[in-house]
XYZ file of N, CA and C in Angstrom:
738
model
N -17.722 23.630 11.540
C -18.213 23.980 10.219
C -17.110 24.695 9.454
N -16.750 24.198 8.336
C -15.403 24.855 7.455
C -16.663 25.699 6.276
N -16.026 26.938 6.048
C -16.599 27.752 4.894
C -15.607 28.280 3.776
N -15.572 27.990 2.203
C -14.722 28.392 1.265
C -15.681 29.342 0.183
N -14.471 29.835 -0.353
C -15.118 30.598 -1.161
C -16.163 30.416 -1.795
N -16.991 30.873 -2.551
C -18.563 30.405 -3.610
C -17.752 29.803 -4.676
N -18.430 29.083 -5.099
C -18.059 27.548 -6.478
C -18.082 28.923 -7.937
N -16.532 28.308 -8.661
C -16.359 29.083 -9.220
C -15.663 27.937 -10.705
N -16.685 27.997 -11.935
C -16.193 26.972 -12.868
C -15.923 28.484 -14.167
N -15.993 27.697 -15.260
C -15.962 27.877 -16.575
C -16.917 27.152 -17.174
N -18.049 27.861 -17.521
C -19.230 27.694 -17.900
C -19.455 28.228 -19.326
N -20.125 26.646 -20.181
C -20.279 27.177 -21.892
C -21.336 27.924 -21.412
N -21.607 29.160 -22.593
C -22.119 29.760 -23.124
C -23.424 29.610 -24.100
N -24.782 29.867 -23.976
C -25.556 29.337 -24.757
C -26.394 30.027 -25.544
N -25.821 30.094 -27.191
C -26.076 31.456 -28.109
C -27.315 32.351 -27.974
N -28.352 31.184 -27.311
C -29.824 32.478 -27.357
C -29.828 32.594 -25.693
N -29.287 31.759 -24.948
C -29.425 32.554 -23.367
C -29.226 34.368 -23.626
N -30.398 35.052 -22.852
C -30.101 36.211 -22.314
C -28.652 36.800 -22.109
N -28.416 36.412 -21.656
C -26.903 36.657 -21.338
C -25.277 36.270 -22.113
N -25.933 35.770 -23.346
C -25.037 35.394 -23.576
C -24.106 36.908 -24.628
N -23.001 36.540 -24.559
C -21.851 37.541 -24.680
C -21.486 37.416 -26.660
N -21.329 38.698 -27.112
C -20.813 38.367 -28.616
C -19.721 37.377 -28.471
N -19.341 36.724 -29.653
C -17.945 35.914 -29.837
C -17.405 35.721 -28.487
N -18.310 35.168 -27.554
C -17.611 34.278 -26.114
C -18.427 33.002 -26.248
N -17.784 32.022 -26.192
C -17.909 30.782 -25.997
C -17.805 30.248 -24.645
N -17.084 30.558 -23.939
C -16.879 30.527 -22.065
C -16.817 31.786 -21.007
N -17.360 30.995 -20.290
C -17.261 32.708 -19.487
C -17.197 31.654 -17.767
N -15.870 32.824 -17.400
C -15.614 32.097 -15.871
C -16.028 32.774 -14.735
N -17.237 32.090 -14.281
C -17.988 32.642 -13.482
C -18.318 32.151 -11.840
N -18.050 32.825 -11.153
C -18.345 32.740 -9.749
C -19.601 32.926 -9.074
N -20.130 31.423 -8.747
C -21.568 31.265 -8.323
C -22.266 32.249 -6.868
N -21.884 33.503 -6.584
C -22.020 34.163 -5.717
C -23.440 33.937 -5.089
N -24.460 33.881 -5.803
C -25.562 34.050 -5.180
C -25.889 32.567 -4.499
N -25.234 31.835 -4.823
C -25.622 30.048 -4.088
C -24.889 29.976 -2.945
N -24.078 30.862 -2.427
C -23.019 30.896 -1.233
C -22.044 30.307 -0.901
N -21.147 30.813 0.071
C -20.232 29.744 0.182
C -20.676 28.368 0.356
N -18.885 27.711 -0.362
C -19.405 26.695 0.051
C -18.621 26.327 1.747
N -20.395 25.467 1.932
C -20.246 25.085 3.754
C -19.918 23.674 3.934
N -19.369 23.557 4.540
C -19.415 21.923 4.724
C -19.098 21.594 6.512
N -20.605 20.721 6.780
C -20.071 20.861 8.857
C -20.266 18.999 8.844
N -19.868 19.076 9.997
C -20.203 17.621 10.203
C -19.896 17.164 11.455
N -20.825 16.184 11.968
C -21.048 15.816 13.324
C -20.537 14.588 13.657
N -20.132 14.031 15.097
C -19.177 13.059 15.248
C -19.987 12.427 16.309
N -20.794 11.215 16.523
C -20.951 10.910 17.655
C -20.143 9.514 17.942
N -19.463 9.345 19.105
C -18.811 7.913 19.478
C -18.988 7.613 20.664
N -19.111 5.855 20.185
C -19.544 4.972 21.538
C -18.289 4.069 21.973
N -17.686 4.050 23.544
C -16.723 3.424 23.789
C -17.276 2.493 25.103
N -17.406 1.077 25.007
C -17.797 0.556 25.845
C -16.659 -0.533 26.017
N -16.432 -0.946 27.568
C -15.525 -1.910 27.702
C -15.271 -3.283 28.959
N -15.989 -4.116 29.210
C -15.772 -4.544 30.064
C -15.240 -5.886 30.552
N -14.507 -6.513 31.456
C -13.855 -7.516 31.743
C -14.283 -7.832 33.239
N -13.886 -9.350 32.859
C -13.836 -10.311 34.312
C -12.457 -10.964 34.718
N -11.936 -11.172 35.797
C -10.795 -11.780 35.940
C -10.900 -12.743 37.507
N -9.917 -13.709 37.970
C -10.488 -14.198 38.396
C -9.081 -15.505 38.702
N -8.916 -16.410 39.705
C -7.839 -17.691 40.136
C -8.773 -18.772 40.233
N -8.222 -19.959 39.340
C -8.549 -21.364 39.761
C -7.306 -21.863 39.830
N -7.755 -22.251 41.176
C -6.167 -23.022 41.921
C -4.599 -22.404 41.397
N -3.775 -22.653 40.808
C -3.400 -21.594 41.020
C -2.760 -20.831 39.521
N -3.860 -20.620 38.987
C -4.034 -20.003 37.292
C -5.015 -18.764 37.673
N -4.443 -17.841 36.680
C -5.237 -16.500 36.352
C -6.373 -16.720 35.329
N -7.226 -15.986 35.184
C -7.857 -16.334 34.036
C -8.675 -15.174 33.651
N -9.030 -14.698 32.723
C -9.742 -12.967 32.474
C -10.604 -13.676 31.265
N -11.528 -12.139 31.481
C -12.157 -12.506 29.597
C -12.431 -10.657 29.603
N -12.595 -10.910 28.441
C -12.682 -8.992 27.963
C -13.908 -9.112 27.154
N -14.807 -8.087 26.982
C -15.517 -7.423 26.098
C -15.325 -5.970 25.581
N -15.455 -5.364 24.646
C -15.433 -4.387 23.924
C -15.972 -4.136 22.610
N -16.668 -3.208 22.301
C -17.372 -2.562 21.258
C -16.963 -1.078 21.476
N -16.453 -0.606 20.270
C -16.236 0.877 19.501
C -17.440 1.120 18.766
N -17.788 2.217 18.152
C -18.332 2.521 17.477
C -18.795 4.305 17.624
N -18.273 4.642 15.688
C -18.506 5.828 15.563
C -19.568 6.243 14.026
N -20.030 7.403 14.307
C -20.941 7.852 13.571
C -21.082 9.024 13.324
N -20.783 9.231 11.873
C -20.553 10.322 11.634
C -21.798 10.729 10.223
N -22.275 12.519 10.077
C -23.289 13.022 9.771
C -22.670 14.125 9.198
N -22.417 14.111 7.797
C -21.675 15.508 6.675
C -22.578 15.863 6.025
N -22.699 17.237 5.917
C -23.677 17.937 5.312
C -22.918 19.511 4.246
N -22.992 19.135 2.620
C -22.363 20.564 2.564
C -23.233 21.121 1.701
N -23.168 22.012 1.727
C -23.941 23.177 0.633
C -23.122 24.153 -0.516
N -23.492 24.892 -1.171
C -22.702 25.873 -2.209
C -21.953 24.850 -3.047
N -22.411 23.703 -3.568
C -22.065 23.092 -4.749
C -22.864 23.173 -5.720
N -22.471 22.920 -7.216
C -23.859 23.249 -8.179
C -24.022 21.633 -8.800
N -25.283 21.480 -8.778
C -25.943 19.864 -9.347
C -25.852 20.373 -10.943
N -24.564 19.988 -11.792
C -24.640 19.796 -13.099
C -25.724 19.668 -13.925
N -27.223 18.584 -13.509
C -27.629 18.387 -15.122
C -28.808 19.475 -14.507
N -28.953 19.813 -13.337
C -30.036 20.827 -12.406
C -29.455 21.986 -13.508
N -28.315 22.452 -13.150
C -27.708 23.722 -13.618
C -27.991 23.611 -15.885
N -27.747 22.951 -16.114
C -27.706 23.028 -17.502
C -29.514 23.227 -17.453
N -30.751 22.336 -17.022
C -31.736 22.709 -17.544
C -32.377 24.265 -17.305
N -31.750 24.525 -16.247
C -31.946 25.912 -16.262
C -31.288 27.037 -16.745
N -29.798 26.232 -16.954
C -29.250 27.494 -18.480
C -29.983 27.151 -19.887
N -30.635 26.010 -20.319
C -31.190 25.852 -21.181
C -32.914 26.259 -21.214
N -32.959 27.130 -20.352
C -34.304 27.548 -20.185
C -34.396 29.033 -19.801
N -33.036 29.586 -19.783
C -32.987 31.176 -19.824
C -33.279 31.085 -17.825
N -34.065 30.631 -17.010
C -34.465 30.712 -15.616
C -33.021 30.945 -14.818
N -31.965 31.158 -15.037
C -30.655 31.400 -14.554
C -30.099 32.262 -15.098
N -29.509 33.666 -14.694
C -29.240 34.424 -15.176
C -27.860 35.063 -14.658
N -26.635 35.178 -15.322
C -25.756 35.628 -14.722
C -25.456 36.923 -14.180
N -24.865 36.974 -13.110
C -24.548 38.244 -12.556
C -25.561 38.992 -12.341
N -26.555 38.501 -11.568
C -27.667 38.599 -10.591
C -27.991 38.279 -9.999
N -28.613 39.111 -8.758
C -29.127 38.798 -7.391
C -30.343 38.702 -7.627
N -31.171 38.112 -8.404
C -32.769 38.372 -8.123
C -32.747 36.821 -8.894
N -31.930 36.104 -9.252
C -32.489 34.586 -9.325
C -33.595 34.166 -8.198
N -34.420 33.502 -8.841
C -35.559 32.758 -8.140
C -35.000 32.041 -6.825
N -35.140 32.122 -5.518
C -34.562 30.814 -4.652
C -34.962 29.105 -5.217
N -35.975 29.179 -5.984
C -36.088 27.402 -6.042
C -35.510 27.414 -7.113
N -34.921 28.131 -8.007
C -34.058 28.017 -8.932
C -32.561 27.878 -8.262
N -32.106 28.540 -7.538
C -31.029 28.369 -6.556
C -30.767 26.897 -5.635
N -31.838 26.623 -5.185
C -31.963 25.044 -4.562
C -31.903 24.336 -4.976
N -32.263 24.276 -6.826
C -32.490 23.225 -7.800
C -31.024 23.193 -8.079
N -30.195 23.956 -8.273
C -28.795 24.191 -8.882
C -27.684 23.972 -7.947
N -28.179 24.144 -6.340
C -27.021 24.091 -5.373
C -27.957 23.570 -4.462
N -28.185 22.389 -4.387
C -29.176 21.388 -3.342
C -27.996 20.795 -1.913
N -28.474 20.810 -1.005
C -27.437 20.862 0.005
C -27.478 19.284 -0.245
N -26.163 18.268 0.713
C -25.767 17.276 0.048
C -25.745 16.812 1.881
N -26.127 15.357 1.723
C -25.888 14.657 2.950
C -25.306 13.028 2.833
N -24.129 13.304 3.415
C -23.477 11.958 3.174
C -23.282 11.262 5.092
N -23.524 10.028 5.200
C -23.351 9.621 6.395
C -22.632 8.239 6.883
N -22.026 8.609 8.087
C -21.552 6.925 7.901
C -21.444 6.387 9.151
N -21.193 4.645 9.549
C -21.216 4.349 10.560
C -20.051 3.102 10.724
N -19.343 3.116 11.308
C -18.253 2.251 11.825
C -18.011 1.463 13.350
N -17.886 0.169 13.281
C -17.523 -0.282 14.609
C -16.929 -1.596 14.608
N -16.320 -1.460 15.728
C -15.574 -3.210 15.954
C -15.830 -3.465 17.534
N -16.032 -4.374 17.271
C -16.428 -5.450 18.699
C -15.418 -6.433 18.739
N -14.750 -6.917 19.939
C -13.904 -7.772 20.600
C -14.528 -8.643 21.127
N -13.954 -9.711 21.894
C -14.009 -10.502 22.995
C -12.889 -11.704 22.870
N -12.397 -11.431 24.157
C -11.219 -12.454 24.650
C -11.263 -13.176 25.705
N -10.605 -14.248 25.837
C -10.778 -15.152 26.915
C -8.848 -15.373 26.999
N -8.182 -15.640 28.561
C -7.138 -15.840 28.263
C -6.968 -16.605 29.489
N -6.112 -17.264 30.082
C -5.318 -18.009 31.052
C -3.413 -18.394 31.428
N -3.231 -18.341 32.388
C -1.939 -18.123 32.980
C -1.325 -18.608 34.055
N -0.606 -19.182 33.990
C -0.148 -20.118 35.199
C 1.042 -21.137 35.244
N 1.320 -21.811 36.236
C 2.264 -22.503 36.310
C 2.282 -24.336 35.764
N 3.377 -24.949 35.002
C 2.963 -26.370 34.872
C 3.966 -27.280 35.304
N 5.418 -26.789 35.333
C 6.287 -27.854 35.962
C 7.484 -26.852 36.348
N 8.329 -28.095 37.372
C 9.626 -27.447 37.809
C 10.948 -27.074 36.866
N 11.629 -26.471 37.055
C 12.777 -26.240 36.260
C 14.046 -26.072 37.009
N 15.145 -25.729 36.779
C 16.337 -25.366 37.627
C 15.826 -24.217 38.202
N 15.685 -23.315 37.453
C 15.716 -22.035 37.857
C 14.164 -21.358 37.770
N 13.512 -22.088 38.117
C 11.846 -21.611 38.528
C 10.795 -22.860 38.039
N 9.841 -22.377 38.285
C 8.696 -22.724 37.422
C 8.089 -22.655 36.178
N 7.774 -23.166 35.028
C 7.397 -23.063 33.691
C 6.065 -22.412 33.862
N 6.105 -21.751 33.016
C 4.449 -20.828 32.993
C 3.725 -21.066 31.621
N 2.504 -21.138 31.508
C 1.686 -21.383 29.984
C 1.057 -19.926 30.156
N 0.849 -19.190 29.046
C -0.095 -18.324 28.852
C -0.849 -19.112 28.048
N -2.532 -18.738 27.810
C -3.174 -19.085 26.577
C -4.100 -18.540 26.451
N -4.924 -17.697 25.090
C -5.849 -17.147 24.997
C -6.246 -17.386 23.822
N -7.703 -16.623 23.886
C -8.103 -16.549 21.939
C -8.804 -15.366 22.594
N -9.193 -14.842 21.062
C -9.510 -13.228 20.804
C -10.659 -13.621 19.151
N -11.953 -12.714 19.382
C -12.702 -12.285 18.309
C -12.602 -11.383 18.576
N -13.026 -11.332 17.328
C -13.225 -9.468 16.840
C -14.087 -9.501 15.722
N -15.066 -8.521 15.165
C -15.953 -8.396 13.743
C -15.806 -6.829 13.414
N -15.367 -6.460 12.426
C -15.949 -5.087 12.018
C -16.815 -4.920 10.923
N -17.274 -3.530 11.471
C -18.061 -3.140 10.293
C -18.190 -2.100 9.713
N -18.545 -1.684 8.688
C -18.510 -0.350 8.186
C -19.935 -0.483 7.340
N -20.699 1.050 7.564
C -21.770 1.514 6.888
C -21.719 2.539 6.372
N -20.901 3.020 4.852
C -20.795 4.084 4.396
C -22.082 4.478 3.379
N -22.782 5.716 3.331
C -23.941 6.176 2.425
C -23.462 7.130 2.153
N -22.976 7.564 0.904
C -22.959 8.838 0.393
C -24.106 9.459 -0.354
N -24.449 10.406 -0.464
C -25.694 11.311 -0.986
C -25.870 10.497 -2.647
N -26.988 10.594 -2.937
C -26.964 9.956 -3.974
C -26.640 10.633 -5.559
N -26.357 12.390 -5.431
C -25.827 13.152 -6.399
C -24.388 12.672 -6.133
N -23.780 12.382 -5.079
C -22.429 11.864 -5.024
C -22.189 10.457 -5.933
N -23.014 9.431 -5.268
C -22.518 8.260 -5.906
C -23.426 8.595 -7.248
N -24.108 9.957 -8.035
C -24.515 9.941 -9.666
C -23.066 10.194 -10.084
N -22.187 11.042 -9.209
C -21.227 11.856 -9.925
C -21.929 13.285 -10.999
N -23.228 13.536 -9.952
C -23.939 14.742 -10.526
C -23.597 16.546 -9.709
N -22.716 16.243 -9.266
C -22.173 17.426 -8.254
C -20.593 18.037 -8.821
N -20.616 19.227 -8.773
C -19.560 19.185 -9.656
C -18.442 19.986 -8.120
N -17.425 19.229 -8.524
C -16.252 19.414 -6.837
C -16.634 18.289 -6.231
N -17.643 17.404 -6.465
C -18.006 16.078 -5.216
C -16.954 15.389 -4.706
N -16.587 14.701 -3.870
C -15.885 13.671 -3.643
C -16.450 12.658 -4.333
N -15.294 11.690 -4.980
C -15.813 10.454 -5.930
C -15.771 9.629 -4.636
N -17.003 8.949 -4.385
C -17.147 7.754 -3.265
C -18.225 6.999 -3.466
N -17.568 5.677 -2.457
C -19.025 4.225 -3.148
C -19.642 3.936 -1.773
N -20.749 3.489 -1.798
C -21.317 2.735 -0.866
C -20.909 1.851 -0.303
N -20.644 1.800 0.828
C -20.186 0.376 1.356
C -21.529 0.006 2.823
N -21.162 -1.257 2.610
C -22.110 -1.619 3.838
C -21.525 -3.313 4.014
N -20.758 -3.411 4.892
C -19.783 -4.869 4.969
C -19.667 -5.194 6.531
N -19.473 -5.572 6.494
C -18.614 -6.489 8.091
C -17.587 -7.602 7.831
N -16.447 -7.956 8.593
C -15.346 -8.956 8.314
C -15.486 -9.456 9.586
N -15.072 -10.871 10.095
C -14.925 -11.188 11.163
C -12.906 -11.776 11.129
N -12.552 -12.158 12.527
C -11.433 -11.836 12.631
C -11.683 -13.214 13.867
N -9.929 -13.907 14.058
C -10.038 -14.700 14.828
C -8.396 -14.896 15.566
N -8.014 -14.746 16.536
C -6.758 -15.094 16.477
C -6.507 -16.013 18.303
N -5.668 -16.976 18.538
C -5.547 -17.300 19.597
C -3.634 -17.280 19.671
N -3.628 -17.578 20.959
C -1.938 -17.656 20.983
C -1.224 -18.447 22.452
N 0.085 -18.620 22.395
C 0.007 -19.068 23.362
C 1.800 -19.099 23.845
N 2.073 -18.849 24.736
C 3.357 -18.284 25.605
C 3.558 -18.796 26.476
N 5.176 -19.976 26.224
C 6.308 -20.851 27.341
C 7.055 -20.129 28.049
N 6.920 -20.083 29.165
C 8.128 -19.318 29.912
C 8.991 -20.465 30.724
N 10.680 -20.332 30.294
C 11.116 -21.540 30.673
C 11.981 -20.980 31.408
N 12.217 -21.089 32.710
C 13.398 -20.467 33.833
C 14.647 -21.354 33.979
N 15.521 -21.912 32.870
C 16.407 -22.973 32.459
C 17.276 -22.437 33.405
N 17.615 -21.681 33.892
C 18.747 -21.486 35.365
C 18.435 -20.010 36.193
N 18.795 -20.115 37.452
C 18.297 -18.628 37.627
C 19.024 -18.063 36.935
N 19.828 -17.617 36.011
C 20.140 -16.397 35.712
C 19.522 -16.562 33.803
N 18.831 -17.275 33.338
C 18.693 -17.573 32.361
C 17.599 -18.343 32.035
N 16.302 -17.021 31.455
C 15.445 -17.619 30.895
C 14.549 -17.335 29.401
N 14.268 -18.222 28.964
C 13.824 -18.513 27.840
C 12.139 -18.679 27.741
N 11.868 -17.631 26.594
C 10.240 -17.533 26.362
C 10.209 -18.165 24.730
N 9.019 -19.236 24.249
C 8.418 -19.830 23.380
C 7.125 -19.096 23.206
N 6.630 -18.466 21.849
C 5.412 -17.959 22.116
C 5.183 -18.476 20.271
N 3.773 -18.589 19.693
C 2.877 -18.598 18.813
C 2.069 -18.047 19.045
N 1.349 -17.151 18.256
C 0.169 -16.331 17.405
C -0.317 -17.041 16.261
N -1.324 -17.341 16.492
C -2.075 -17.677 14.776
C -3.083 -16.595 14.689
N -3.205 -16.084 13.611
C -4.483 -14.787 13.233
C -5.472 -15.761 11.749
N -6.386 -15.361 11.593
C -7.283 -15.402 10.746
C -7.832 -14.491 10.527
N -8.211 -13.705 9.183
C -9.213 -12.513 9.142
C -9.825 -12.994 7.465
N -11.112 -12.788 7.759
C -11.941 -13.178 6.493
C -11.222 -12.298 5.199
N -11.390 -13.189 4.460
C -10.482 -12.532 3.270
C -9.100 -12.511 3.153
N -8.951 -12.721 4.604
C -7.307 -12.757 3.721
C -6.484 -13.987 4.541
N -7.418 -14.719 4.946
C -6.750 -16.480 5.200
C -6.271 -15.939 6.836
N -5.576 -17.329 6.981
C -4.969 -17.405 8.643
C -3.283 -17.448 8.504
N -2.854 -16.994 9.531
C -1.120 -16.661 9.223
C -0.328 -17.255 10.945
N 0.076 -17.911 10.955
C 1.090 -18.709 12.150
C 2.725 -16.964 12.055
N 2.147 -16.732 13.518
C 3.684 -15.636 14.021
C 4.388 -16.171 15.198
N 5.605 -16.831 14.764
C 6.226 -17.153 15.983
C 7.229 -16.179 16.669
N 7.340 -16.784 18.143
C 8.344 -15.791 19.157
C 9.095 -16.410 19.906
N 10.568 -15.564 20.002
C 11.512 -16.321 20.501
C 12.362 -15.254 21.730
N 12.141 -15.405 23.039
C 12.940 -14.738 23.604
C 13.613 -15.233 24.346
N 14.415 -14.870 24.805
C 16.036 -14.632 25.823
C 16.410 -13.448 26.730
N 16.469 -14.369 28.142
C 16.436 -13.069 28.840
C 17.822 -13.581 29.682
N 19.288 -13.042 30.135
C 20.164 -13.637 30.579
C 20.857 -12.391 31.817
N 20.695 -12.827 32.557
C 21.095 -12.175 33.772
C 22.823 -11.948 34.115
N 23.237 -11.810 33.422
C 24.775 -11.844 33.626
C 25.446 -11.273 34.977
N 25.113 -10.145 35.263
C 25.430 -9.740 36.908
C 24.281 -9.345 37.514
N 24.511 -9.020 38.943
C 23.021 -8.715 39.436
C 22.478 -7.605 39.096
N 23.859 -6.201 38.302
C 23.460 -5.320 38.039
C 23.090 -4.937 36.482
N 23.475 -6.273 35.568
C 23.701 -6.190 34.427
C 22.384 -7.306 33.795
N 21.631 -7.017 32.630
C 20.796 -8.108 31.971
C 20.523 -7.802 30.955
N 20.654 -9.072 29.988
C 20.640 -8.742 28.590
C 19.525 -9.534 27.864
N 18.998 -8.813 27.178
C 17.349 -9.136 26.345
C 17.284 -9.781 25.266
N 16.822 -10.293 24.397
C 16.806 -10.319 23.016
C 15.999 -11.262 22.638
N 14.864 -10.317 21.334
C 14.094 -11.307 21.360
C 13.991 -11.206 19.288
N 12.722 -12.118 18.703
C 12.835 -11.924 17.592
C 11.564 -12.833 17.331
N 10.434 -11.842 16.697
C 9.053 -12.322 16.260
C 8.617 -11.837 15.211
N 7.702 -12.601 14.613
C 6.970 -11.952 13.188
C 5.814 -11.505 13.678
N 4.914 -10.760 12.907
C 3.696 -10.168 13.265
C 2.279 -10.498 12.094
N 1.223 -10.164 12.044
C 0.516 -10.276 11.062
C -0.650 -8.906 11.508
N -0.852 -8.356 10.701
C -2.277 -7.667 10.844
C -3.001 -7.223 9.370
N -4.432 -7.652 9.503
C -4.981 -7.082 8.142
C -5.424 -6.091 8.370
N -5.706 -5.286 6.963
C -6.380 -3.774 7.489
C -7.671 -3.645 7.661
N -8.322 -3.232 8.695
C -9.917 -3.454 8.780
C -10.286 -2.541 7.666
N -11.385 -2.358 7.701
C -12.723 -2.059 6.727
C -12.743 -0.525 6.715
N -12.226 -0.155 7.174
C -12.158 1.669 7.236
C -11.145 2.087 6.935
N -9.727 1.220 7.119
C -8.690 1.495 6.433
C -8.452 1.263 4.790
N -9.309 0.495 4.647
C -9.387 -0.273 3.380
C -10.327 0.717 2.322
């Protein structure tokens, strides 16, 4: 729970309010009796994950599952509801620089605020690995897999938030979406001499909204002494930003 000082504006002046001051038009006033302002908030998260793996003849083969998901519960208080606050400066029922304001006059003017939200992404992959022909210097290997994924996001902000009736609010919108996501790929391993081998790899991604994208890969791996080996590789990448980054 974070606590800041009490909400402190510059507030017109209203010629027949009680309180109002000769020749002052503003008066900057610190909402003491509505309290600090509080703001706490609760975090609950779910991490679940599980896989199978497994040889046919003589290939690897796995699959994965996974789901994230978090949820979160903000609650703040000691803000003042703007058109709350004007009908009660326009009705004398608010009075400055006093402790004996009414409490439902206080609740009406500084109403506690609940904004909530919920986020998650789910996976699942399937992949395979193994050998397909001879070479000088080994055996050729295929990797191959594909991968889903969906996210989602459930944002609710308080509904004085999305009026823009809170004065300090965070400006924020409702969201309530999901994207789905698709990508498979697939990886040559070529053992062209023992001391010298060569990897072929493709990635294709898809993510709703923003089309499908081909990433290719090129490596080199060269054994020059038994104590010496030199690397080098060179690939593109793709990633969109999920729904919470966005």
């Amino acid at each position: 729970q974070l606590r800041n000082a009490p909400f402190y504006a510059r507030v017109t002046l209203l010629p027949d309010h009680p309180d109002a001051l000769r020749d002052a038009v503003w008066l900057d006033y610190v909402f003491r009796d509505t309290g600090p302002i509080r703001s706490r908030s609760s975090n609950d998260a779910l991490d679940v994950l599980a896989g199978l793996s497994g040889m046919r003849g003589e290939w690897d083969w796995r699959t994965d599952l996974s789901h994230t998901r978090s949820e979160v519960d903000n609650r703040v208080e000691g803000l003042v509801r703007y058109t709350a606050f004007e009908q009660v400066l326009a009705s004398g029922d608010y009075r400055f620089g006093r402790w004996d304001n009414a409490p439902e006059v206080l609740a009406r003017i500084a109403p506690a605020v609940r904004s909530t939200g919920l986020s998650s992404i789910s996976q699942a992959g399937v992949g395979a690995y193994g050998p397909l022909f001879e070479l000088p210097g080994g055996r050729a290997r295929l990797a191959l897999g594909l991968e889903l994924q969906r996210d989602r996001l459930d944002h609710r902000p308080d509904p004085l938030i999305l009026g823009n009736d809170l004065a300090l609010g965070p400006q924020k919108t409702a969201v309530n979406s999901q994207r789905d996501g698709a990508a498979t790929y697939a990886e040559l391993t070529l053992p062209l001499h023992r001391r010298l081998q060569v990897e072929l790899a493709a990635r294709h991604d898809w993510r709703e909204g923003y089309g499908g994208r081909t990433s290719p890969k090129l490596g080199v791996k060269w054994s020059v002494f038994d104590s010496l080996t030199l690397r080098g590789s060179q690939a593109g990448g793709f990633r969109a930003p999920s729904l919470f980054e966005l």
